[in-house]
Amino acid sequence: HCSIDGNLCDCCGGTLTNCPPGTELSPSSWVASCYNPGDQQTYLIAYRDCCGKQTCGRCNCLNTEGELPVYRPEFSNDIVWCFGADNDA
């Protein structure tokens, strides 16, 4: 969960790969580089937000590993990435 800033979907009725009921997957994504100490490799991970309703408030995760300032928005976890989603929440 490196660089995630928000609530984890699997704590809010979704799963690791599916959004909670009543939300939809954002068509846009953001990325972070994450170091795995197990194999000592760094991976580029793309994240997509779940959009359409307010957060559930459970399993808040604030990890800034790999985050860059807002002038590199594709690497910022502080932006709600729901651009183009039908519900735009």
mmCIF file of C-alpha atoms in Angstrom:
data_model
loop_
_atom_site.group_PDB
_atom_site.id
_atom_site.type_symbol
_atom_site.label_atom_id
_atom_site.label_comp_id
_atom_site.label_asym_id
_atom_site.label_seq_id
_atom_site.Cartn_x
_atom_site.Cartn_y
_atom_site.Cartn_z
ATOM 1 C CA HIS A 1 0.000 0.000 0.000
ATOM 2 C CA CYS A 2 2.830 2.422 -0.639
ATOM 3 C CA SER A 3 1.764 6.000 -1.420
ATOM 4 C CA ILE A 4 -1.942 5.371 -0.722
ATOM 5 C CA ASP A 5 -3.711 8.330 0.868
ATOM 6 C CA GLY A 6 -7.296 7.378 1.662
ATOM 7 C CA ASN A 7 -9.441 4.422 2.635
ATOM 8 C CA LEU A 8 -8.732 0.896 1.429
ATOM 9 C CA CYS A 9 -11.496 -0.515 -0.795
ATOM 10 C CA ASP A 10 -11.419 -3.946 0.852
ATOM 11 C CA CYS A 11 -12.389 -2.326 4.179
ATOM 12 C CA CYS A 12 -15.320 -0.479 2.614
ATOM 13 C CA GLY A 13 -17.195 -3.359 0.970
ATOM 14 C CA GLY A 14 -14.966 -3.845 -2.068
ATOM 15 C CA THR A 15 -11.867 -5.959 -2.626
ATOM 16 C CA LEU A 16 -8.257 -5.340 -3.507
ATOM 17 C CA THR A 17 -9.263 -5.182 -7.199
ATOM 18 C CA ASN A 18 -12.963 -4.164 -7.084
ATOM 19 C CA CYS A 19 -14.641 -0.975 -5.912
ATOM 20 C CA PRO A 20 -17.231 -0.998 -3.102
ATOM 21 C CA PRO A 21 -20.931 -1.146 -4.078
ATOM 22 C CA GLY A 22 -22.269 2.187 -5.332
ATOM 23 C CA THR A 23 -18.890 3.339 -6.638
ATOM 24 C CA GLU A 24 -17.055 2.976 -9.921
ATOM 25 C CA LEU A 25 -13.426 2.719 -10.915
ATOM 26 C CA SER A 26 -11.862 5.998 -12.052
ATOM 27 C CA PRO A 27 -10.855 6.109 -15.718
ATOM 28 C CA SER A 28 -7.655 7.978 -14.733
ATOM 29 C CA SER A 29 -4.820 6.727 -12.555
ATOM 30 C CA TRP A 30 -1.774 7.871 -10.626
ATOM 31 C CA VAL A 31 1.497 6.029 -10.086
ATOM 32 C CA ALA A 32 4.062 5.454 -7.369
ATOM 33 C CA SER A 33 7.369 3.642 -7.211
ATOM 34 C CA CYS A 34 7.338 1.129 -4.384
ATOM 35 C CA TYR A 35 10.343 -0.659 -2.915
ATOM 36 C CA ASN A 36 9.820 -4.322 -1.974
ATOM 37 C CA PRO A 37 12.358 -5.310 0.708
ATOM 38 C CA GLY A 38 11.589 -9.003 0.094
ATOM 39 C CA ASP A 39 13.223 -9.067 -3.338
ATOM 40 C CA GLN A 40 15.012 -5.683 -3.063
ATOM 41 C CA GLN A 41 13.314 -4.456 -6.261
ATOM 42 C CA THR A 42 11.442 -1.227 -6.947
ATOM 43 C CA TYR A 43 8.137 -1.489 -8.823
ATOM 44 C CA LEU A 44 6.018 1.115 -10.570
ATOM 45 C CA ILE A 45 2.443 0.716 -9.289
ATOM 46 C CA ALA A 46 -0.590 2.367 -10.924
ATOM 47 C CA TYR A 47 -3.510 3.165 -8.617
ATOM 48 C CA ARG A 48 -7.090 4.072 -9.536
ATOM 49 C CA ASP A 49 -9.587 5.633 -7.125
ATOM 50 C CA CYS A 50 -13.141 4.411 -6.561
ATOM 51 C CA CYS A 51 -15.582 7.237 -7.322
ATOM 52 C CA GLY A 52 -19.240 7.997 -6.714
ATOM 53 C CA LYS A 53 -19.766 8.429 -2.983
ATOM 54 C CA GLN A 54 -18.002 9.655 0.139
ATOM 55 C CA THR A 55 -15.373 7.514 1.821
ATOM 56 C CA CYS A 56 -16.509 4.939 4.350
ATOM 57 C CA GLY A 57 -14.052 6.207 6.996
ATOM 58 C CA ARG A 58 -12.570 2.797 7.825
ATOM 59 C CA CYS A 59 -8.988 1.599 7.248
ATOM 60 C CA ASN A 60 -7.528 5.028 6.613
ATOM 61 C CA CYS A 61 -4.101 4.695 5.054
ATOM 62 C CA LEU A 62 -1.631 7.563 4.794
ATOM 63 C CA ASN A 63 1.642 6.428 3.307
ATOM 64 C CA THR A 64 3.797 8.953 1.491
ATOM 65 C CA GLU A 65 6.502 6.571 0.211
ATOM 66 C CA GLY A 66 7.236 7.491 -3.410
ATOM 67 C CA GLU A 67 4.927 10.524 -3.415
ATOM 68 C CA LEU A 68 6.108 13.636 -5.249
ATOM 69 C CA PRO A 69 4.839 17.237 -4.965
ATOM 70 C CA VAL A 70 1.696 18.372 -6.786
ATOM 71 C CA TYR A 71 3.736 19.891 -9.632
ATOM 72 C CA ARG A 72 4.100 16.229 -10.740
ATOM 73 C CA PRO A 73 0.369 15.423 -10.452
ATOM 74 C CA GLU A 74 0.667 11.927 -11.911
ATOM 75 C CA PHE A 75 2.691 11.010 -8.805
ATOM 76 C CA SER A 76 0.522 12.781 -6.216
ATOM 77 C CA ASN A 77 -1.721 10.863 -3.836
ATOM 78 C CA ASP A 78 -3.353 14.111 -2.632
ATOM 79 C CA ILE A 79 -5.544 14.476 -5.737
ATOM 80 C CA VAL A 80 -8.905 12.708 -6.032
ATOM 81 C CA TRP A 81 -8.461 10.867 -9.338
ATOM 82 C CA CYS A 82 -12.104 10.749 -10.462
ATOM 83 C CA PHE A 83 -11.683 12.860 -13.609
ATOM 84 C CA GLY A 84 -14.100 11.567 -16.251
ATOM 85 C CA ALA A 85 -16.006 9.229 -13.929
ATOM 86 C CA ASP A 86 -19.785 9.215 -14.431
ATOM 87 C CA ASN A 87 -20.406 10.249 -10.812
ATOM 88 C CA ASP A 88 -17.385 12.612 -10.463
ATOM 89 C CA ALA A 89 -17.306 12.341 -6.652
#
